[in-house]
N, CA, C and O atoms as a DFTB+ gen file, in Angstrom:
528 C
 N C O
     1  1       3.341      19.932      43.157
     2  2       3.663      20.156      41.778
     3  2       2.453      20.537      40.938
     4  3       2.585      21.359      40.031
     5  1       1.425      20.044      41.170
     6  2       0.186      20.171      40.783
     7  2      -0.243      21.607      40.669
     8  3      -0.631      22.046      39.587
     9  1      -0.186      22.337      41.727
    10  2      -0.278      23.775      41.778
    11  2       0.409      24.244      41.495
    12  3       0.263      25.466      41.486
    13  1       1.705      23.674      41.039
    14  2       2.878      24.749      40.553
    15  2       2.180      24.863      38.796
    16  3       2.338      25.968      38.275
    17  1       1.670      24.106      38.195
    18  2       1.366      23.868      36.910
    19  2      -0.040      24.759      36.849
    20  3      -0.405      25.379      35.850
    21  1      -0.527      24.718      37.708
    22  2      -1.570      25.716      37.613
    23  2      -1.726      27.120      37.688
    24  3      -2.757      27.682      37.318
    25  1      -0.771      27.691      38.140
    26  2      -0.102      28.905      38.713
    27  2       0.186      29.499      37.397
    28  3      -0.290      30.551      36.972
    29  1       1.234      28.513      36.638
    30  2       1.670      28.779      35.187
    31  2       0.551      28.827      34.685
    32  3      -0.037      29.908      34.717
    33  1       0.229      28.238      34.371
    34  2      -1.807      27.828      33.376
    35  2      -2.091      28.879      33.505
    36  3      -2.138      29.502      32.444
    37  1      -2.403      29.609      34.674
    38  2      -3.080      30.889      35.071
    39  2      -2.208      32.102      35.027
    40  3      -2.622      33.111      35.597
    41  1      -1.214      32.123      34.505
    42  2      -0.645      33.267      35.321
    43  2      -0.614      33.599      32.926
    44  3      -0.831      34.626      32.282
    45  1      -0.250      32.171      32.458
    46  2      -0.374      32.346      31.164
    47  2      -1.814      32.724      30.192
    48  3      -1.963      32.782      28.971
    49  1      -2.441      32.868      30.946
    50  2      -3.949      32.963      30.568
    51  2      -4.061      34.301      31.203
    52  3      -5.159      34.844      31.078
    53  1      -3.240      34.870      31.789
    54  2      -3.967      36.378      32.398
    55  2      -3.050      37.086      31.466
    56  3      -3.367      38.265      31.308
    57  1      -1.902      36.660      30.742
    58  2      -0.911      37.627      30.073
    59  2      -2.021      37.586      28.563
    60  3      -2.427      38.674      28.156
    61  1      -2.411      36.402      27.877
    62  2      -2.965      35.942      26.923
    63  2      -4.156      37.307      26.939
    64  3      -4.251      38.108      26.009
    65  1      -5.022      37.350      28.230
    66  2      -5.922      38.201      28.232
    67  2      -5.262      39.638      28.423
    68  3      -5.389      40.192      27.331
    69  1      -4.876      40.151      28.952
    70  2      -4.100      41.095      28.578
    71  2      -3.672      41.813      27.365
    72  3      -4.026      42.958      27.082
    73  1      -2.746      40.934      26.543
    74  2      -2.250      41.343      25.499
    75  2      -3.422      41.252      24.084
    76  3      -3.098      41.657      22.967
    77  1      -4.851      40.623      24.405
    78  2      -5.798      40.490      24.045
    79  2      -6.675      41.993      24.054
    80  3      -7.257      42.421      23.058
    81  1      -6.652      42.444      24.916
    82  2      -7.479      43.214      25.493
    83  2      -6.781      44.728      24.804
    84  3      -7.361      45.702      24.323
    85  1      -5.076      44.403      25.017
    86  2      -4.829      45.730      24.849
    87  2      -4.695      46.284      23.314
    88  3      -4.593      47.390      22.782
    89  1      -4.756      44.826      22.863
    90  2      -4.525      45.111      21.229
    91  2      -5.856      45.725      20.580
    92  3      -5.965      46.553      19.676
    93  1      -7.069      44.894      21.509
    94  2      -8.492      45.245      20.810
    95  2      -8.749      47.021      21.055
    96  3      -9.216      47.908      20.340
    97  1      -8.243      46.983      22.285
    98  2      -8.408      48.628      22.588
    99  2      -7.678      50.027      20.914
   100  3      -7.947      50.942      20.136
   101  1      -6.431      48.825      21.560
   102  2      -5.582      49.916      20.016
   103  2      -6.240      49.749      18.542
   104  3      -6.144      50.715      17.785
   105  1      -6.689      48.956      18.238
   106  2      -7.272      48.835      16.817
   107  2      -8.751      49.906      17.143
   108  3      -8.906      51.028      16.661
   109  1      -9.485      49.363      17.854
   110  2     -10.769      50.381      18.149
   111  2     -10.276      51.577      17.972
   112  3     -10.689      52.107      16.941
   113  1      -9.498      52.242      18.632
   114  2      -9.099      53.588      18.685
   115  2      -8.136      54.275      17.236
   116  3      -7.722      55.382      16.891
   117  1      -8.116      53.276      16.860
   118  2      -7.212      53.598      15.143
   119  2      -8.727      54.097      14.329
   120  3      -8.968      55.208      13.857
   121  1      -9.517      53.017      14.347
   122  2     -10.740      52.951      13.389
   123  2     -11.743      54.292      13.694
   124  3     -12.324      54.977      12.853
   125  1     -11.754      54.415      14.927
   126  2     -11.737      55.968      15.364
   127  2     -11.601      57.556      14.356
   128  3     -12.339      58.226      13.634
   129  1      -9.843      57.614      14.976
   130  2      -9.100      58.329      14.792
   131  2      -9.620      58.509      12.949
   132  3      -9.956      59.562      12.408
   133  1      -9.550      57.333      12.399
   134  2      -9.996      57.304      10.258
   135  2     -10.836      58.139      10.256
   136  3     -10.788      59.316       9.899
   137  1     -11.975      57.289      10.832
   138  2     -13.613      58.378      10.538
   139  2     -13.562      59.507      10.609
   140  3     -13.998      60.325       9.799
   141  1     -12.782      59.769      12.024
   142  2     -12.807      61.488      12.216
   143  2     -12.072      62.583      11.349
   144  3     -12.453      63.754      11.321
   145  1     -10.999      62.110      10.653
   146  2      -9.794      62.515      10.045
   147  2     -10.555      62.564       8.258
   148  3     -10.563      63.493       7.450
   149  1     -10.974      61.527       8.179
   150  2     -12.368      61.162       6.697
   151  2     -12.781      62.357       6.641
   152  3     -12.048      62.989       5.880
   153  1     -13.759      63.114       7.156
   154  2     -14.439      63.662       7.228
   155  2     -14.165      65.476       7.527
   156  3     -14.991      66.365       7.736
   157  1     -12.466      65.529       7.427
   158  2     -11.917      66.473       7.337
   159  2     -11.535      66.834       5.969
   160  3     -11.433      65.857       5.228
   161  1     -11.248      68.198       5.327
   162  2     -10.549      68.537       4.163
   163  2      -9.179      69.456       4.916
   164  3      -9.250      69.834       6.086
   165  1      -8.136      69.687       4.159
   166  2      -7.637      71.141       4.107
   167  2      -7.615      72.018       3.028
   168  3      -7.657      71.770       1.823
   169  1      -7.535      73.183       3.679
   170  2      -7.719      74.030       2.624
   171  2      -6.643      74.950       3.051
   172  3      -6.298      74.951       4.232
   173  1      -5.842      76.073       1.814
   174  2      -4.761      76.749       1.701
   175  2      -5.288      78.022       2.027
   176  3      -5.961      78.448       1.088
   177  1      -5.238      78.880       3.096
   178  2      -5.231      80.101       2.909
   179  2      -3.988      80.880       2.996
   180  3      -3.005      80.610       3.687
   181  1      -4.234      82.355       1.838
   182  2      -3.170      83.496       1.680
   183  2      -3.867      84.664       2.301
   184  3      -4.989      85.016       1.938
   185  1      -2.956      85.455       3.555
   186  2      -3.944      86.657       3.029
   187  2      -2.675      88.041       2.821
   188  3      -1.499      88.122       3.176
   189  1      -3.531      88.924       2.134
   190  2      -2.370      89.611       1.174
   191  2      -2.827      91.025       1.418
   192  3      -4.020      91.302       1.292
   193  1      -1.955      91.917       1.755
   194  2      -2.170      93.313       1.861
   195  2      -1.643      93.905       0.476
   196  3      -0.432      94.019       0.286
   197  1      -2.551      94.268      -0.457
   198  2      -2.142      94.628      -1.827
   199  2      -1.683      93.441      -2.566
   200  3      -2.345      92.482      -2.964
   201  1       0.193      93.807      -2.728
   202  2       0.462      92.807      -3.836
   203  2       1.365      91.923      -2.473
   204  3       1.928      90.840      -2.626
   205  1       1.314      92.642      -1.289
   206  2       2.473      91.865       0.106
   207  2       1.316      90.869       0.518
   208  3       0.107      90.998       0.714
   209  1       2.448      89.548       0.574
   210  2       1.252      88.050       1.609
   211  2       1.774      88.666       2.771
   212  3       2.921      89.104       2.859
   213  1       0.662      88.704       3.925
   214  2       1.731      88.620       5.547
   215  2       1.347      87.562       5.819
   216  3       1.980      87.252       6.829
   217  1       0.292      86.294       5.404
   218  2       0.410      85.404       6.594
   219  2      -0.319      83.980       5.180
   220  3      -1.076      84.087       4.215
   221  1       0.324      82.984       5.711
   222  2      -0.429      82.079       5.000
   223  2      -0.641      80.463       6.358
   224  3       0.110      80.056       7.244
   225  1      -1.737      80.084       5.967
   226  2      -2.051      79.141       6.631
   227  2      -3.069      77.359       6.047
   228  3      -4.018      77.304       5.266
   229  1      -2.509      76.385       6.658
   230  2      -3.450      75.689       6.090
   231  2      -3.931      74.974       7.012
   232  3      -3.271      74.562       7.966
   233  1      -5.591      74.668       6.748
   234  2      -6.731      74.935       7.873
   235  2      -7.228      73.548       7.464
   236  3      -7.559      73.213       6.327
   237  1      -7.230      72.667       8.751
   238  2      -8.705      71.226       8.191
   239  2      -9.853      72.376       8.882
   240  3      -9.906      73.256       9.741
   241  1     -10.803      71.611       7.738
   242  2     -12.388      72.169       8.197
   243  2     -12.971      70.907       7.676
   244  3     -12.435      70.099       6.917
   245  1     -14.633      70.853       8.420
   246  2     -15.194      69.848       7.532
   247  2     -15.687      69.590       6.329
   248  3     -15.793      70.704       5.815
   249  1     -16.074      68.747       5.523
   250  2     -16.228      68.333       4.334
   251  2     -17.538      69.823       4.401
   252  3     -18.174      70.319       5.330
   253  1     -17.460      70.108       2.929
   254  2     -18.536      71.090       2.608
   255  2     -18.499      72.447       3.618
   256  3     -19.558      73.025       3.864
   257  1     -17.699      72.746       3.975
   258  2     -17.994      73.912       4.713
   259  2     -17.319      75.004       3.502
   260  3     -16.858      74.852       2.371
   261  1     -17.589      76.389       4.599
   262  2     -17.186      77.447       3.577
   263  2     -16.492      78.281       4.372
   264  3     -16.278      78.462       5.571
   265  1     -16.163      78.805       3.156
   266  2     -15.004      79.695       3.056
   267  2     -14.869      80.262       4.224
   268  3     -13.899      79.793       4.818
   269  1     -15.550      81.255       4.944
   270  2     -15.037      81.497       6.379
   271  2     -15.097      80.688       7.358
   272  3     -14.515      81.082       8.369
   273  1     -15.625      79.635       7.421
   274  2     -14.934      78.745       8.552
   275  2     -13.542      78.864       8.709
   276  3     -12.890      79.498       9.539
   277  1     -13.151      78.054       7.648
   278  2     -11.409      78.413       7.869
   279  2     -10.882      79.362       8.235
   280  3      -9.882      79.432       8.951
   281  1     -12.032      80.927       7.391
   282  2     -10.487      82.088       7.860
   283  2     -10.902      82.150       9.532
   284  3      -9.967      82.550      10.226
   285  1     -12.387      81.753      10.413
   286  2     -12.214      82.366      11.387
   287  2     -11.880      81.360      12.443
   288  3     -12.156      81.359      13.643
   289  1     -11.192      80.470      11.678
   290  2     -10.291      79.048      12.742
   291  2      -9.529      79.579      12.788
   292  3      -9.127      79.729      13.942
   293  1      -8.644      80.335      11.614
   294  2      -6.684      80.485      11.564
   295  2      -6.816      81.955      12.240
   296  3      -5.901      82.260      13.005
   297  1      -8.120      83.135      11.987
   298  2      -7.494      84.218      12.383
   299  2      -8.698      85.136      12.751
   300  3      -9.809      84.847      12.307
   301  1      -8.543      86.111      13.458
   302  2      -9.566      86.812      14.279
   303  2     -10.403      87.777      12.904
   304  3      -9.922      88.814      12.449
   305  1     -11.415      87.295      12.531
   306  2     -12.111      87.862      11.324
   307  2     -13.249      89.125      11.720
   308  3     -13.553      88.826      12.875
   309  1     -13.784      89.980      11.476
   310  2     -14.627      90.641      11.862
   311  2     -15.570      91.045      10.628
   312  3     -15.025      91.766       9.793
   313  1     -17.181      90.613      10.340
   314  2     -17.966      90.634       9.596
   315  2     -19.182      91.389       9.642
   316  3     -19.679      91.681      10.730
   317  1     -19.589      91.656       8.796
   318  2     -21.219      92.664       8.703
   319  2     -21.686      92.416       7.458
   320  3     -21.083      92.728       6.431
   321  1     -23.033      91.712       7.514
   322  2     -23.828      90.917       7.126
   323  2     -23.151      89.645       5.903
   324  3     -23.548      89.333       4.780
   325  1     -22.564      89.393       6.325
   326  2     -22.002      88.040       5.064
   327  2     -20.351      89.103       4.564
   328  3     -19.401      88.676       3.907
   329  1     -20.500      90.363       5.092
   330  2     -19.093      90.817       4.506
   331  2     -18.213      91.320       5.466
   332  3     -18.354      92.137       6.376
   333  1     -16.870      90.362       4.890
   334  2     -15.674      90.441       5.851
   335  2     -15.180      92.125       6.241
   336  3     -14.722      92.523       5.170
   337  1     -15.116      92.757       6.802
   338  2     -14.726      93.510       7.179
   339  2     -13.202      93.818       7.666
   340  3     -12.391      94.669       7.302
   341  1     -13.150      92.891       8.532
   342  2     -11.233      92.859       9.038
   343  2     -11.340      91.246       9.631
   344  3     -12.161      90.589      10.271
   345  1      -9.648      90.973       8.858
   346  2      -9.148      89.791       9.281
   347  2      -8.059      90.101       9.691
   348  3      -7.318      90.689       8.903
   349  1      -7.630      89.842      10.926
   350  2      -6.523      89.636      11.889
   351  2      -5.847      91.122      12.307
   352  3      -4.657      91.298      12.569
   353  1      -6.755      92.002      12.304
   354  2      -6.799      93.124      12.723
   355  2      -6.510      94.821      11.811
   356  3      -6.305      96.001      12.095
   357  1      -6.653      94.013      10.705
   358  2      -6.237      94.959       9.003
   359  2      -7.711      94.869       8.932
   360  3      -8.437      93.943       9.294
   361  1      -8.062      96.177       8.315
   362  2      -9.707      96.632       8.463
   363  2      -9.838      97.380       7.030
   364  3      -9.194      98.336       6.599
   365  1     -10.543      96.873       6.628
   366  2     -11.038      97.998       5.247
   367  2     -11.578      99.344       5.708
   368  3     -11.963      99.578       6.853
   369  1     -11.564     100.441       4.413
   370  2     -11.777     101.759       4.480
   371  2     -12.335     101.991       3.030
   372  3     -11.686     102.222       2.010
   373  1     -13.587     101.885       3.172
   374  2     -14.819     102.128       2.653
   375  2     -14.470     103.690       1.803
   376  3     -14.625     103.941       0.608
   377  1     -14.080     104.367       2.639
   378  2     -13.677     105.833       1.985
   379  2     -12.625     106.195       1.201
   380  3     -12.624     107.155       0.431
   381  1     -11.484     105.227       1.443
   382  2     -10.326     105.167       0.667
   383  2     -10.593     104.207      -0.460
   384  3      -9.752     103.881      -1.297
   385  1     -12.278     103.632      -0.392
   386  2     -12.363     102.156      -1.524
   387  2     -11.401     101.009      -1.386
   388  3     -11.239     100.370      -2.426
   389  1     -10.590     100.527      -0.122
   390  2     -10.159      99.695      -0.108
   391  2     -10.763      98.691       0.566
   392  3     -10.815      98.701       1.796
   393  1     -11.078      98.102       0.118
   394  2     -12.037      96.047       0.457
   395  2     -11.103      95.061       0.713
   396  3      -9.873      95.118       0.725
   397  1     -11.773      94.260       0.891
   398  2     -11.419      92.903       1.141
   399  2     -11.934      92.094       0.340
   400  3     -13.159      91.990       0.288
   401  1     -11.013      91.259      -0.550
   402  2     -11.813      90.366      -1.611
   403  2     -10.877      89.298      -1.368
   404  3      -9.741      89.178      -0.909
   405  1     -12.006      88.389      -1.967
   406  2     -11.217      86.738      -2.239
   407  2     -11.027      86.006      -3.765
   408  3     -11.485      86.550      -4.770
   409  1     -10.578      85.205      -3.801
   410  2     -10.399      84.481      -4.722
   411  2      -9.992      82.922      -4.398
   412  3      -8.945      82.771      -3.769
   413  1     -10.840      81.579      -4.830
   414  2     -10.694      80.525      -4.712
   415  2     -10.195      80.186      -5.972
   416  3     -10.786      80.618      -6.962
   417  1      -9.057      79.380      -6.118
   418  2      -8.178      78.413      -6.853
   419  2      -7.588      79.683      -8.165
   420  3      -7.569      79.465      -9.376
   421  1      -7.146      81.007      -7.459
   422  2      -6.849      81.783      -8.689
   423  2      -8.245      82.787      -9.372
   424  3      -8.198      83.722     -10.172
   425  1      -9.440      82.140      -8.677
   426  2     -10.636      82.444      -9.322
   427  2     -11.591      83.067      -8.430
   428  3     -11.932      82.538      -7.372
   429  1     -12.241      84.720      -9.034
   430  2     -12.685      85.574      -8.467
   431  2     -14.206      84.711      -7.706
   432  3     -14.955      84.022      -8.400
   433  1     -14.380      84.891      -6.486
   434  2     -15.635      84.726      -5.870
   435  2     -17.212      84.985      -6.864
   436  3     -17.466      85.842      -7.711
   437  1     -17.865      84.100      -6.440
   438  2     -18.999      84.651      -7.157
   439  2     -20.229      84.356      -5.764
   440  3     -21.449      84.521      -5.759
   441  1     -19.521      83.985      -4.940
   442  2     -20.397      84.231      -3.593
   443  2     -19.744      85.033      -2.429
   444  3     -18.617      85.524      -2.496
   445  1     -20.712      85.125      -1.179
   446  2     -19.675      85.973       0.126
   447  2     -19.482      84.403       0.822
   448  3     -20.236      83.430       0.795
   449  1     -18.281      84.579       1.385
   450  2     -17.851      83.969       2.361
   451  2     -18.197      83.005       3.189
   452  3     -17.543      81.997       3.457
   453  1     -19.358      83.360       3.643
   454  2     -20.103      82.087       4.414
   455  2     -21.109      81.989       3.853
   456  3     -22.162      82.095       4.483
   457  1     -21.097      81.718       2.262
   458  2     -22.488      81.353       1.426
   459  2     -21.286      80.078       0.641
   460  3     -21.818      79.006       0.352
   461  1     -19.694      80.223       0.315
   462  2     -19.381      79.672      -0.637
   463  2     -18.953      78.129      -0.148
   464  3     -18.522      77.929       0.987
   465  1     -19.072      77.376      -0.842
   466  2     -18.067      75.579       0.116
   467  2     -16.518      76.059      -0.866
   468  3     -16.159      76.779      -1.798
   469  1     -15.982      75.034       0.169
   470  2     -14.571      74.804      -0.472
   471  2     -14.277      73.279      -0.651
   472  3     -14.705      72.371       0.062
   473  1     -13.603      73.193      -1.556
   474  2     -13.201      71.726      -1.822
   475  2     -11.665      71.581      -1.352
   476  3     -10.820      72.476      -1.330
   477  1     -11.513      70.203      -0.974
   478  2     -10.008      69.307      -0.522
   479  2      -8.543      70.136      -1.221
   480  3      -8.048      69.869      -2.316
   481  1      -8.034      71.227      -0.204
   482  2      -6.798      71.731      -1.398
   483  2      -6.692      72.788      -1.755
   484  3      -5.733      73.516      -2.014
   485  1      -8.165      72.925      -1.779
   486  2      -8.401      74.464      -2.702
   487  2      -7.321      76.005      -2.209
   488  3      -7.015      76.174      -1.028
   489  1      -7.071      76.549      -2.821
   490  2      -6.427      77.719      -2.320
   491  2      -7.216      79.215      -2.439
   492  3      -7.429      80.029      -3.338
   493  1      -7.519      79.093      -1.014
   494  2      -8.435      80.863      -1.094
   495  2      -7.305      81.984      -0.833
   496  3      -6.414      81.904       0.012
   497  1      -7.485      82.837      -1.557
   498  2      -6.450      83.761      -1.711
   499  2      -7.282      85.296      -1.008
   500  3      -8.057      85.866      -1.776
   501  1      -7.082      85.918       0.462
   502  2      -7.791      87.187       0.653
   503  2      -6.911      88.091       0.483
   504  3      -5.775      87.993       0.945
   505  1      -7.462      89.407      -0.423
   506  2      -6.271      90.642      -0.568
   507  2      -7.138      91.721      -0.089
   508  3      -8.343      91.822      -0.319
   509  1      -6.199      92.749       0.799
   510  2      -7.162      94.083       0.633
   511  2      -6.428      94.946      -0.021
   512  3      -5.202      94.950      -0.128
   513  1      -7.292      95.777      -0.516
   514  2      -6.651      96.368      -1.817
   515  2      -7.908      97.550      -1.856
   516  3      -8.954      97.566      -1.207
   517  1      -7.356      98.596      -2.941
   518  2      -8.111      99.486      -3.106
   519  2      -8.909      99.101      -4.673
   520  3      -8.315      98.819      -5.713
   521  1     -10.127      99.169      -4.515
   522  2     -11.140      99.120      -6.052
   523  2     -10.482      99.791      -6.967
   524  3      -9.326     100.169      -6.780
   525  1     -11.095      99.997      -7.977
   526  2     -10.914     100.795      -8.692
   527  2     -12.301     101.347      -8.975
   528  3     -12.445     102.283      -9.762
């Protein structure tokens, strides 16, 4: 009988450790998952051929990054020296004066692309369009 009581003792002390063990694992891995997720923003992108959107997307990037990070997470961008050239395979024509411009929160750029940060939300708006 003696060993039958010990069997229990032990067999209740290995579940105890167990359900010990597996809980500490899951909380570790929550506290994790925060930090990494912390340290993310999203941001809204549009991009717009004239006055037509074809594609909109919303992008985590990290805290303080800029503006083209995002576009060249969501879409195949092509650049020459700080200026976008073609995103997602729509290409400006220099000769026809049609560019590629942006606008963050409604509001015209006053930097290029991978000079500007974006903040939590923000909505960058890219159109190509012809100058005037």
């Amino acid at each position: 009988m003696k060993s039958m009581s010990k069997r229990k003792i032990n067999l209740f002390f290995a579940i105890i450790t167990f359900f010990t063990l597996a809980l500490t694992a899951c909380s570790n891995n929550n506290s994790a998952t925060k930090k990494s997720t912390t340290n993310q923003i999203s941001v809204n992108y549009t991009l717009k051929e004239g006055k037509k959107t074809f594609d909109k997307k919303t992008v985590k990037v990290p805290k303080k990054a800029k503006v083209i990070a995002g576009l060249k997470k969501a879409w195949k961008v092509k650049e020459t020296k700080g200026f976008i050239t073609a995103i997602d395979g729509k290409t400006q024509n220099p000769k026809k004066k049609i560019y590629w411009t942006y606008t963050i929160n409604n509001k015209f750029a006053s930097k290029g692309a991978n000079e500007q940060t974006v903040n939590n939300k923000a909505k960058v708006k890219f159109t190509l369009a012809k100058m005037k």
